[in-house]
Amino acid sequence: MSEAVAGAVAERFEELYGAGPEGVWAAPGRVNLIGEHTDYNDGFVMPFALPHIAVAAVSRRTDGLLRLHSADIDAPVVELRLDDLVPESDRNWTAYPAGVLWALREAGHPVTGADIHLVSTVPSGAGLSSSAALEVVVALALNDLYELGLKRWQLARLCQRAENVYVGAPTGIMDQTASACCESGHALFLDTRDLSQKQIPFDLAAEGMRLLVVDTQVKHAHSDGEYGKRRAGCEKGAALLGVDALRDVPYADLDAALERLGDEEEVRRLVRHVVTEDERVERVVSLLESGDTRAIGPVLVAGHASLRDDFRISCPELDLVVDTALAAGALGARMTGGGFGGSAIVLADAAEVDTITKSVQEAFAAAGFTAPRVFEAVPSAGARRLR
């Protein structure tokens, strides 16, 4: 499968640029099992990579030009001068790969240009990190071609800087790290403060379970104002509590911390979500390591309630997925990703998948919502060279 995809992308590259690429790389989207809006609070997250990937055929250039083409956009090759790349000057898809070159050069790496052809199977706007996949696949390719010697976590950091500064989206480090570092059959327990990682075995099929992703088809964008407001509110909460980040508020001291925040009701809600969500991540890790995978279901449900009621980033479509799936026999369900649309995940016994899927589809039809896209999420490999 990968070889066939790589061959097709390389062939199209040659049609566009007149010569074959120096290589073809892939980087996946991700689903976050638990740990939402904790990454920019120095907290814990637990994503795993999807089989859906961004693929890039790439060759170096020596003339300071970046040429970009995407099979997913009906547009000709875009040509940019590296010296002209300026943060927040580009509102198109090209900002993500261009931002990576900008970030590499800003960090002092001798990147002199590239020809890039991209194709992606990661659903865009679905909360599955399609943008991080684009960034990471380009970063990995340039790291290899220019022999920069950067480690995976360093590439993730550079990609986050590209998205934060060049694109202008205030995202945390989780998405890029997941795309760069996840392993097949595992979820990644990541401490976003020191970037320490632990691969946690997560083979649902072996235990007779499945994890479904339900893409509500409600598009979201991290660079809009609501995500930034939540982040600013969390930073305000940390400042009021006298800590570097909300990760430093112990779960056992939460009630006392909330009391100290007095009538700052919005900040209180944000703090409560982040502190309890970090505790939920640690609980899921403990359950998975002890082999009690089924028991993570209620933890996922509690996470959704917190995102819905305290962080207030759910939407009617996401709530309908969760409520309908649970009523149809799911073990657990919650929204995943940045919120305001995107996707939900559903943990279920394999025998219940068809019933749950049908129930969700019928509920969406009855509510007059756009039909959702439902697929199984299989913990897959992180970024890699295909050829």
CSV table of C-alpha atoms in Angstrom, one decimal:
chain,number,residue,atom,x,y,z
A,1,MET,CA,0.0,0.0,0.0
A,2,SER,CA,2.7,2.5,1.1
A,3,GLU,CA,4.9,1.7,-1.9
A,4,ALA,CA,1.9,2.2,-4.3
A,5,VAL,CA,1.1,5.5,-2.8
A,6,ALA,CA,4.8,6.6,-2.8
A,7,GLY,CA,5.1,5.6,-6.5
A,8,ALA,CA,2.0,7.6,-7.5
A,9,VAL,CA,3.1,10.7,-5.6
A,10,ALA,CA,6.6,10.4,-7.1
A,11,GLU,CA,5.2,10.1,-10.6
A,12,ARG,CA,3.0,13.2,-10.2
A,13,PHE,CA,6.0,15.1,-8.8
A,14,GLU,CA,8.0,14.3,-12.0
A,15,GLU,CA,5.1,15.5,-14.1
A,16,LEU,CA,5.0,18.8,-12.2
A,17,TYR,CA,8.7,19.5,-11.9
A,18,GLY,CA,10.3,17.6,-14.8
A,19,ALA,CA,12.4,15.2,-12.7
A,20,GLY,CA,11.8,12.6,-10.1
A,21,PRO,CA,12.0,13.5,-6.4
A,22,GLU,CA,14.9,12.7,-4.1
A,23,GLY,CA,12.5,10.8,-1.8
A,24,VAL,CA,9.0,10.3,-0.6
A,25,TRP,CA,7.9,10.7,3.1
A,26,ALA,CA,4.8,10.2,5.1
A,27,ALA,CA,3.4,11.6,8.4
A,28,PRO,CA,0.1,10.6,10.0
A,29,GLY,CA,-2.8,12.5,11.5
A,30,ARG,CA,-3.6,11.6,15.1
A,31,VAL,CA,-6.5,11.0,17.5
A,32,ASN,CA,-6.1,12.1,21.1
A,33,LEU,CA,-7.3,9.3,23.4
A,34,ILE,CA,-7.4,11.6,26.4
A,35,GLY,CA,-5.7,14.9,27.5
A,36,GLU,CA,-7.4,17.8,25.8
A,37,HIS,CA,-6.2,21.4,26.1
A,38,THR,CA,-3.6,20.2,28.6
A,39,ASP,CA,-0.6,20.5,26.2
A,40,TYR,CA,-0.2,24.3,26.3
A,41,ASN,CA,-0.6,24.0,30.1
A,42,ASP,CA,2.6,21.9,30.4
A,43,GLY,CA,0.3,18.9,31.1
A,44,PHE,CA,-0.2,15.3,30.0
A,45,VAL,CA,-1.6,14.0,26.7
A,46,MET,CA,-2.2,10.6,25.2
A,47,PRO,CA,-2.5,10.6,21.4
A,48,PHE,CA,-2.0,7.8,18.9
A,49,ALA,CA,-1.3,8.0,15.1
A,50,LEU,CA,-3.9,7.2,12.5
A,51,PRO,CA,-3.4,5.2,9.3
A,52,HIS,CA,-4.4,8.4,7.5
A,53,ILE,CA,-1.3,10.2,6.2
A,54,ALA,CA,0.2,13.2,4.5
A,55,VAL,CA,2.7,12.1,1.8
A,56,ALA,CA,5.3,14.4,0.4
A,57,ALA,CA,7.6,13.9,-2.6
A,58,VAL,CA,10.5,16.4,-2.2
A,59,SER,CA,13.7,17.5,-3.8
A,60,ARG,CA,16.2,20.1,-2.7
A,61,ARG,CA,16.8,23.5,-4.5
A,62,THR,CA,19.8,25.8,-4.2
A,63,ASP,CA,18.3,29.0,-5.5
A,64,GLY,CA,16.2,30.1,-2.5
A,65,LEU,CA,12.9,29.1,-4.1
A,66,LEU,CA,10.1,27.0,-2.5
A,67,ARG,CA,7.7,25.4,-5.0
A,68,LEU,CA,4.6,23.8,-3.6
A,69,HIS,CA,1.8,21.7,-5.1
A,70,SER,CA,-1.0,19.8,-3.4
A,71,ALA,CA,-3.1,17.0,-5.1
A,72,ASP,CA,-5.9,18.0,-2.8
A,73,ILE,CA,-6.2,21.6,-4.0
A,74,ASP,CA,-7.3,22.5,-7.5
A,75,ALA,CA,-4.5,25.0,-8.1
A,76,PRO,CA,-1.2,25.2,-10.0
A,77,VAL,CA,2.2,25.1,-8.4
A,78,VAL,CA,2.8,27.9,-5.9
A,79,GLU,CA,6.3,29.5,-6.0
A,80,LEU,CA,7.6,31.4,-3.0
A,81,ARG,CA,11.0,33.0,-2.2
A,82,LEU,CA,12.4,31.9,1.1
A,83,ASP,CA,13.7,35.4,1.8
A,84,ASP,CA,10.2,36.7,1.4
A,85,LEU,CA,8.6,34.4,4.0
A,86,VAL,CA,7.0,36.5,6.7
A,87,PRO,CA,4.9,35.2,9.7
A,88,GLU,CA,1.1,35.5,9.4
A,89,SER,CA,1.4,36.7,5.8
A,90,ASP,CA,-0.2,33.6,4.3
A,91,ARG,CA,-3.8,32.4,5.0
A,92,ASN,CA,-3.7,29.5,2.6
A,93,TRP,CA,-2.7,25.8,3.0
A,94,THR,CA,0.8,26.8,1.8
A,95,ALA,CA,1.4,28.5,5.1
A,96,TYR,CA,2.0,25.1,6.8
A,97,PRO,CA,4.8,23.8,4.6
A,98,ALA,CA,6.2,27.3,4.1
A,99,GLY,CA,6.2,27.8,7.8
A,100,VAL,CA,8.4,24.8,8.3
A,101,LEU,CA,11.1,26.2,6.0
A,102,TRP,CA,10.8,29.5,7.7
A,103,ALA,CA,11.2,27.9,11.1
A,104,LEU,CA,14.2,25.8,10.0
A,105,ARG,CA,16.0,28.8,8.6
A,106,GLU,CA,15.1,31.0,11.7
A,107,ALA,CA,16.8,28.3,13.8
A,108,GLY,CA,19.9,28.6,11.6
A,109,HIS,CA,19.6,25.4,9.5
A,110,PRO,CA,21.0,25.8,6.0
A,111,VAL,CA,17.9,25.0,3.9
A,112,THR,CA,18.2,26.6,0.5
A,113,GLY,CA,14.9,25.7,-1.1
A,114,ALA,CA,12.7,22.7,-2.2
A,115,ASP,CA,10.2,21.4,-4.7
A,116,ILE,CA,7.4,19.7,-2.9
A,117,HIS,CA,4.3,17.7,-4.0
A,118,LEU,CA,1.8,16.8,-1.3
A,119,VAL,CA,-1.2,14.5,-1.0
A,120,SER,CA,-3.1,13.8,2.2
A,121,THR,CA,-5.8,11.4,3.4
A,122,VAL,CA,-6.1,13.1,6.8
A,123,PRO,CA,-9.6,14.7,6.9
A,124,SER,CA,-9.2,18.5,7.1
A,125,GLY,CA,-10.9,20.4,9.8
A,126,ALA,CA,-11.9,17.2,11.6
A,127,GLY,CA,-9.7,17.7,14.7
A,128,LEU,CA,-7.3,15.0,13.5
A,129,SER,CA,-4.2,17.2,13.0
A,130,SER,CA,-4.2,17.4,9.2
A,131,SER,CA,-2.0,20.6,9.6
A,132,ALA,CA,0.5,18.9,11.8
A,133,ALA,CA,0.8,16.0,9.4
A,134,LEU,CA,1.7,18.4,6.6
A,135,GLU,CA,4.3,20.2,8.8
A,136,VAL,CA,5.9,17.0,10.1
A,137,VAL,CA,6.2,15.3,6.7
A,138,VAL,CA,7.9,18.4,5.2
A,139,ALA,CA,10.2,18.7,8.2
A,140,LEU,CA,11.2,15.1,8.2
A,141,ALA,CA,12.0,15.2,4.4
A,142,LEU,CA,14.1,18.3,4.8
A,143,ASN,CA,15.9,16.9,7.8
A,144,ASP,CA,16.8,13.9,5.8
A,145,LEU,CA,17.7,15.6,2.5
A,146,TYR,CA,19.8,18.4,4.2
A,147,GLU,CA,21.3,16.0,6.8
A,148,LEU,CA,20.3,18.3,9.6
A,149,GLY,CA,20.6,15.6,12.2
A,150,LEU,CA,17.5,16.8,14.2
A,151,LYS,CA,15.8,14.3,16.5
A,152,ARG,CA,12.0,13.7,16.2
A,153,TRP,CA,11.1,15.8,19.2
A,154,GLN,CA,13.2,18.6,17.8
A,155,LEU,CA,11.3,18.4,14.5
A,156,ALA,CA,8.1,18.5,16.4
A,157,ARG,CA,9.2,21.7,18.3
A,158,LEU,CA,10.1,23.4,15.0
A,159,CYS,CA,6.8,22.4,13.5
A,160,GLN,CA,4.9,23.8,16.5
A,161,ARG,CA,6.9,27.1,16.1
A,162,ALA,CA,5.9,27.2,12.4
A,163,GLU,CA,2.2,26.8,13.4
A,164,ASN,CA,2.4,29.2,16.3
A,165,VAL,CA,4.4,32.0,14.8
A,166,TYR,CA,4.2,31.6,11.0
A,167,VAL,CA,0.6,30.4,10.7
A,168,GLY,CA,-0.6,32.3,13.8
A,169,ALA,CA,-2.4,29.4,15.5
A,170,PRO,CA,-1.7,29.1,19.3
A,171,THR,CA,-1.5,25.3,19.4
A,172,GLY,CA,0.4,23.2,21.9
A,173,ILE,CA,3.1,20.6,21.1
A,174,MET,CA,0.9,17.4,21.1
A,175,ASP,CA,-0.1,17.2,17.5
A,176,GLN,CA,3.3,17.5,16.0
A,177,THR,CA,4.9,15.2,18.5
A,178,ALA,CA,2.2,12.6,17.9
A,179,SER,CA,2.8,12.7,14.1
A,180,ALA,CA,6.5,12.5,14.5
A,181,CYS,CA,6.9,10.0,17.3
A,182,CYS,CA,4.0,7.6,17.7
A,183,GLU,CA,4.5,3.9,17.2
A,184,SER,CA,2.2,1.3,15.7
A,185,GLY,CA,0.0,-0.5,18.2
A,186,HIS,CA,0.6,2.1,20.9
A,187,ALA,CA,-0.7,5.3,22.4
A,188,LEU,CA,1.9,8.0,23.3
A,189,PHE,CA,2.0,9.2,26.9
A,190,LEU,CA,3.6,12.5,26.6
A,191,ASP,CA,4.6,15.0,29.3
A,192,THR,CA,4.5,18.3,27.4
A,193,ARG,CA,6.7,20.1,29.9
A,194,ASP,CA,9.9,18.1,29.4
A,195,LEU,CA,8.7,16.1,26.2
A,196,SER,CA,9.4,12.8,28.0
A,197,GLN,CA,7.6,10.0,26.2
A,198,LYS,CA,6.3,6.5,27.0
A,199,GLN,CA,4.8,4.2,24.5
A,200,ILE,CA,1.7,2.5,26.0
A,201,PRO,CA,0.5,-0.7,24.4
A,202,PHE,CA,-3.0,-0.1,22.9
A,203,ASP,CA,-4.1,-3.1,20.9
A,204,LEU,CA,-7.9,-3.0,21.1
A,205,ALA,CA,-8.5,-5.6,18.4
A,206,ALA,CA,-6.7,-8.2,20.5
A,207,GLU,CA,-9.1,-7.5,23.3
A,208,GLY,CA,-12.3,-7.6,21.1
A,209,MET,CA,-12.8,-3.8,21.1
A,210,ARG,CA,-12.7,-1.1,18.6
A,211,LEU,CA,-12.2,2.7,18.7
A,212,LEU,CA,-14.4,4.6,16.2
A,213,VAL,CA,-13.8,8.1,15.0
A,214,VAL,CA,-16.9,10.0,14.1
A,215,ASP,CA,-16.2,13.1,12.0
A,216,THR,CA,-19.1,15.4,12.5
A,217,GLN,CA,-18.3,17.3,9.3
A,218,VAL,CA,-18.5,20.5,11.4
A,219,LYS,CA,-15.3,22.3,10.4
A,220,HIS,CA,-13.1,24.1,13.0
A,221,ALA,CA,-10.0,26.2,12.8
A,222,HIS,CA,-7.4,26.6,15.6
A,223,SER,CA,-6.4,30.0,14.4
A,224,ASP,CA,-9.8,31.5,15.2
A,225,GLY,CA,-10.3,33.5,18.4
A,226,GLU,CA,-12.0,31.0,20.7
A,227,TYR,CA,-9.0,28.7,21.0
A,228,GLY,CA,-6.8,31.6,21.8
A,229,LYS,CA,-9.3,32.9,24.5
A,230,ARG,CA,-9.2,29.5,26.3
A,231,ARG,CA,-5.4,29.6,26.2
A,232,ALA,CA,-5.2,33.1,27.6
A,233,GLY,CA,-7.7,32.2,30.3
A,234,CYS,CA,-5.6,29.3,31.4
A,235,GLU,CA,-2.5,31.5,31.5
A,236,LYS,CA,-4.5,34.0,33.6
A,237,GLY,CA,-5.5,31.2,36.0
A,238,ALA,CA,-1.9,30.1,36.4
A,239,ALA,CA,-0.8,33.7,37.1
A,240,LEU,CA,-3.5,34.2,39.7
A,241,LEU,CA,-2.5,30.9,41.4
A,242,GLY,CA,1.2,31.8,41.3
A,243,VAL,CA,2.3,28.8,39.3
A,244,ASP,CA,4.2,28.5,36.1
A,245,ALA,CA,1.4,26.5,34.4
A,246,LEU,CA,-1.8,24.8,35.5
A,247,ARG,CA,0.0,21.5,35.4
A,248,ASP,CA,1.6,22.6,38.7
A,249,VAL,CA,-1.8,22.7,40.5
A,250,PRO,CA,-2.1,19.2,42.3
A,251,TYR,CA,-5.3,17.4,41.8
A,252,ALA,CA,-5.6,16.9,45.5
A,253,ASP,CA,-5.5,20.7,46.0
A,254,LEU,CA,-8.0,21.6,43.3
A,255,ASP,CA,-10.8,22.7,45.6
A,256,ALA,CA,-8.5,25.0,47.5
A,257,ALA,CA,-7.2,26.5,44.2
A,258,LEU,CA,-10.7,27.1,42.9
A,259,GLU,CA,-11.6,28.8,46.2
A,260,ARG,CA,-8.6,31.1,45.8
A,261,LEU,CA,-9.9,32.2,42.4
A,262,GLY,CA,-13.0,33.7,44.0
A,263,ASP,CA,-15.5,35.1,41.6
A,264,GLU,CA,-13.3,34.6,38.5
A,265,GLU,CA,-15.9,32.1,37.3
A,266,GLU,CA,-14.7,31.6,33.7
A,267,VAL,CA,-11.1,31.1,34.9
A,268,ARG,CA,-12.3,28.7,37.6
A,269,ARG,CA,-14.0,26.5,34.9
A,270,LEU,CA,-10.9,26.4,32.8
A,271,VAL,CA,-8.6,25.6,35.7
A,272,ARG,CA,-11.0,22.8,36.8
A,273,HIS,CA,-10.9,21.2,33.4
A,274,VAL,CA,-7.2,21.2,33.0
A,275,VAL,CA,-6.4,19.9,36.4
A,276,THR,CA,-9.0,17.1,36.3
A,277,GLU,CA,-8.0,16.3,32.7
A,278,ASP,CA,-4.3,15.7,33.7
A,279,GLU,CA,-5.6,13.3,36.4
A,280,ARG,CA,-7.7,11.5,33.8
A,281,VAL,CA,-4.7,11.0,31.5
A,282,GLU,CA,-2.7,9.5,34.4
A,283,ARG,CA,-5.7,7.2,35.2
A,284,VAL,CA,-6.0,6.0,31.6
A,285,VAL,CA,-2.3,5.2,31.6
A,286,SER,CA,-2.6,3.2,34.8
A,287,LEU,CA,-5.6,1.3,33.5
A,288,LEU,CA,-4.0,0.4,30.2
A,289,GLU,CA,-0.8,-0.7,31.9
A,290,SER,CA,-2.7,-2.9,34.3
A,291,GLY,CA,-4.6,-4.5,31.3
A,292,ASP,CA,-8.0,-3.1,32.3
A,293,THR,CA,-8.7,-1.4,29.0
A,294,ARG,CA,-12.5,-1.6,29.3
A,295,ALA,CA,-12.4,0.6,32.4
A,296,ILE,CA,-11.1,3.6,30.4
A,297,GLY,CA,-14.6,4.1,29.0
A,298,PRO,CA,-16.1,6.1,31.9
A,299,VAL,CA,-12.9,8.2,32.0
A,300,LEU,CA,-13.5,9.2,28.4
A,301,VAL,CA,-17.1,10.1,29.2
A,302,ALA,CA,-16.0,12.2,32.2
A,303,GLY,CA,-13.5,14.0,29.9
A,304,HIS,CA,-16.3,14.9,27.5
A,305,ALA,CA,-18.5,16.3,30.2
A,306,SER,CA,-15.6,18.5,31.4
A,307,LEU,CA,-14.9,19.8,27.8
A,308,ARG,CA,-18.6,20.4,27.3
A,309,ASP,CA,-19.5,22.0,30.6
A,310,ASP,CA,-16.2,23.6,31.9
A,311,PHE,CA,-14.2,24.4,28.8
A,312,ARG,CA,-17.3,24.9,26.7
A,313,ILE,CA,-15.9,23.8,23.4
A,314,SER,CA,-18.3,21.1,22.4
A,315,CYS,CA,-21.2,21.6,19.9
A,316,PRO,CA,-24.6,19.9,19.4
A,317,GLU,CA,-23.2,17.5,16.8
A,318,LEU,CA,-20.4,16.3,19.2
A,319,ASP,CA,-22.8,15.9,22.1
A,320,LEU,CA,-25.2,13.9,19.9
A,321,VAL,CA,-22.5,11.5,18.9
A,322,VAL,CA,-21.5,10.9,22.6
A,323,ASP,CA,-25.1,10.6,23.9
A,324,THR,CA,-26.3,8.4,21.1
A,325,ALA,CA,-23.2,6.1,21.2
A,326,LEU,CA,-23.5,5.6,24.9
A,327,ALA,CA,-27.3,4.9,24.6
A,328,ALA,CA,-26.5,2.3,21.9
A,329,GLY,CA,-24.1,0.4,24.1
A,330,ALA,CA,-20.7,2.1,23.7
A,331,LEU,CA,-18.1,1.6,26.5
A,332,GLY,CA,-17.1,5.3,26.4
A,333,ALA,CA,-17.1,8.3,24.1
A,334,ARG,CA,-15.9,11.9,24.0
A,335,MET,CA,-15.1,14.7,21.7
A,336,THR,CA,-11.4,14.8,20.6
A,337,GLY,CA,-9.3,17.6,19.3
A,338,GLY,CA,-9.5,21.4,19.7
A,339,GLY,CA,-13.3,21.6,19.8
A,340,PHE,CA,-16.0,23.7,18.2
A,341,GLY,CA,-16.6,20.8,15.8
A,342,GLY,CA,-14.4,18.1,14.4
A,343,SER,CA,-14.6,14.6,15.7
A,344,ALA,CA,-15.6,12.4,18.6
A,345,ILE,CA,-14.2,9.0,19.5
A,346,VAL,CA,-16.3,6.0,20.6
A,347,LEU,CA,-14.9,3.0,22.5
A,348,ALA,CA,-17.0,-0.1,21.8
A,349,ASP,CA,-17.0,-3.9,21.8
A,350,ALA,CA,-16.4,-5.1,18.3
A,351,ALA,CA,-19.8,-6.8,18.2
A,352,GLU,CA,-21.5,-3.4,18.9
A,353,VAL,CA,-19.8,-1.3,16.2
A,354,ASP,CA,-22.4,-1.7,13.5
A,355,THR,CA,-25.3,-1.0,15.9
A,356,ILE,CA,-23.6,2.1,17.3
A,357,THR,CA,-22.6,3.4,13.9
A,358,LYS,CA,-26.2,3.0,12.6
A,359,SER,CA,-27.6,4.7,15.7
A,360,VAL,CA,-25.3,7.7,15.3
A,361,GLN,CA,-26.1,8.0,11.6
A,362,GLU,CA,-29.9,7.8,12.2
A,363,ALA,CA,-29.6,10.4,15.0
A,364,PHE,CA,-27.8,12.8,12.7
A,365,ALA,CA,-30.4,12.4,10.0
A,366,ALA,CA,-33.3,12.9,12.5
A,367,ALA,CA,-31.6,16.1,13.8
A,368,GLY,CA,-31.1,17.4,10.2
A,369,PHE,CA,-27.3,17.4,10.5
A,370,THR,CA,-24.9,16.6,7.7
A,371,ALA,CA,-24.2,12.8,7.7
A,372,PRO,CA,-21.1,12.0,9.8
A,373,ARG,CA,-18.1,10.1,8.5
A,374,VAL,CA,-17.4,7.1,10.7
A,375,PHE,CA,-14.2,5.0,10.6
A,376,GLU,CA,-12.1,2.8,12.8
A,377,ALA,CA,-9.0,4.3,14.4
A,378,VAL,CA,-6.1,1.8,14.4
A,379,PRO,CA,-3.0,2.9,16.4
A,380,SER,CA,-0.4,3.3,13.5
A,381,ALA,CA,3.2,4.3,12.8
A,382,GLY,CA,4.5,7.8,13.1
A,383,ALA,CA,6.4,9.8,10.4
A,384,ARG,CA,8.7,7.8,8.1
A,385,ARG,CA,10.5,7.7,4.8
A,386,LEU,CA,8.6,5.6,2.2
A,387,ARG,CA,11.3,5.6,-0.5
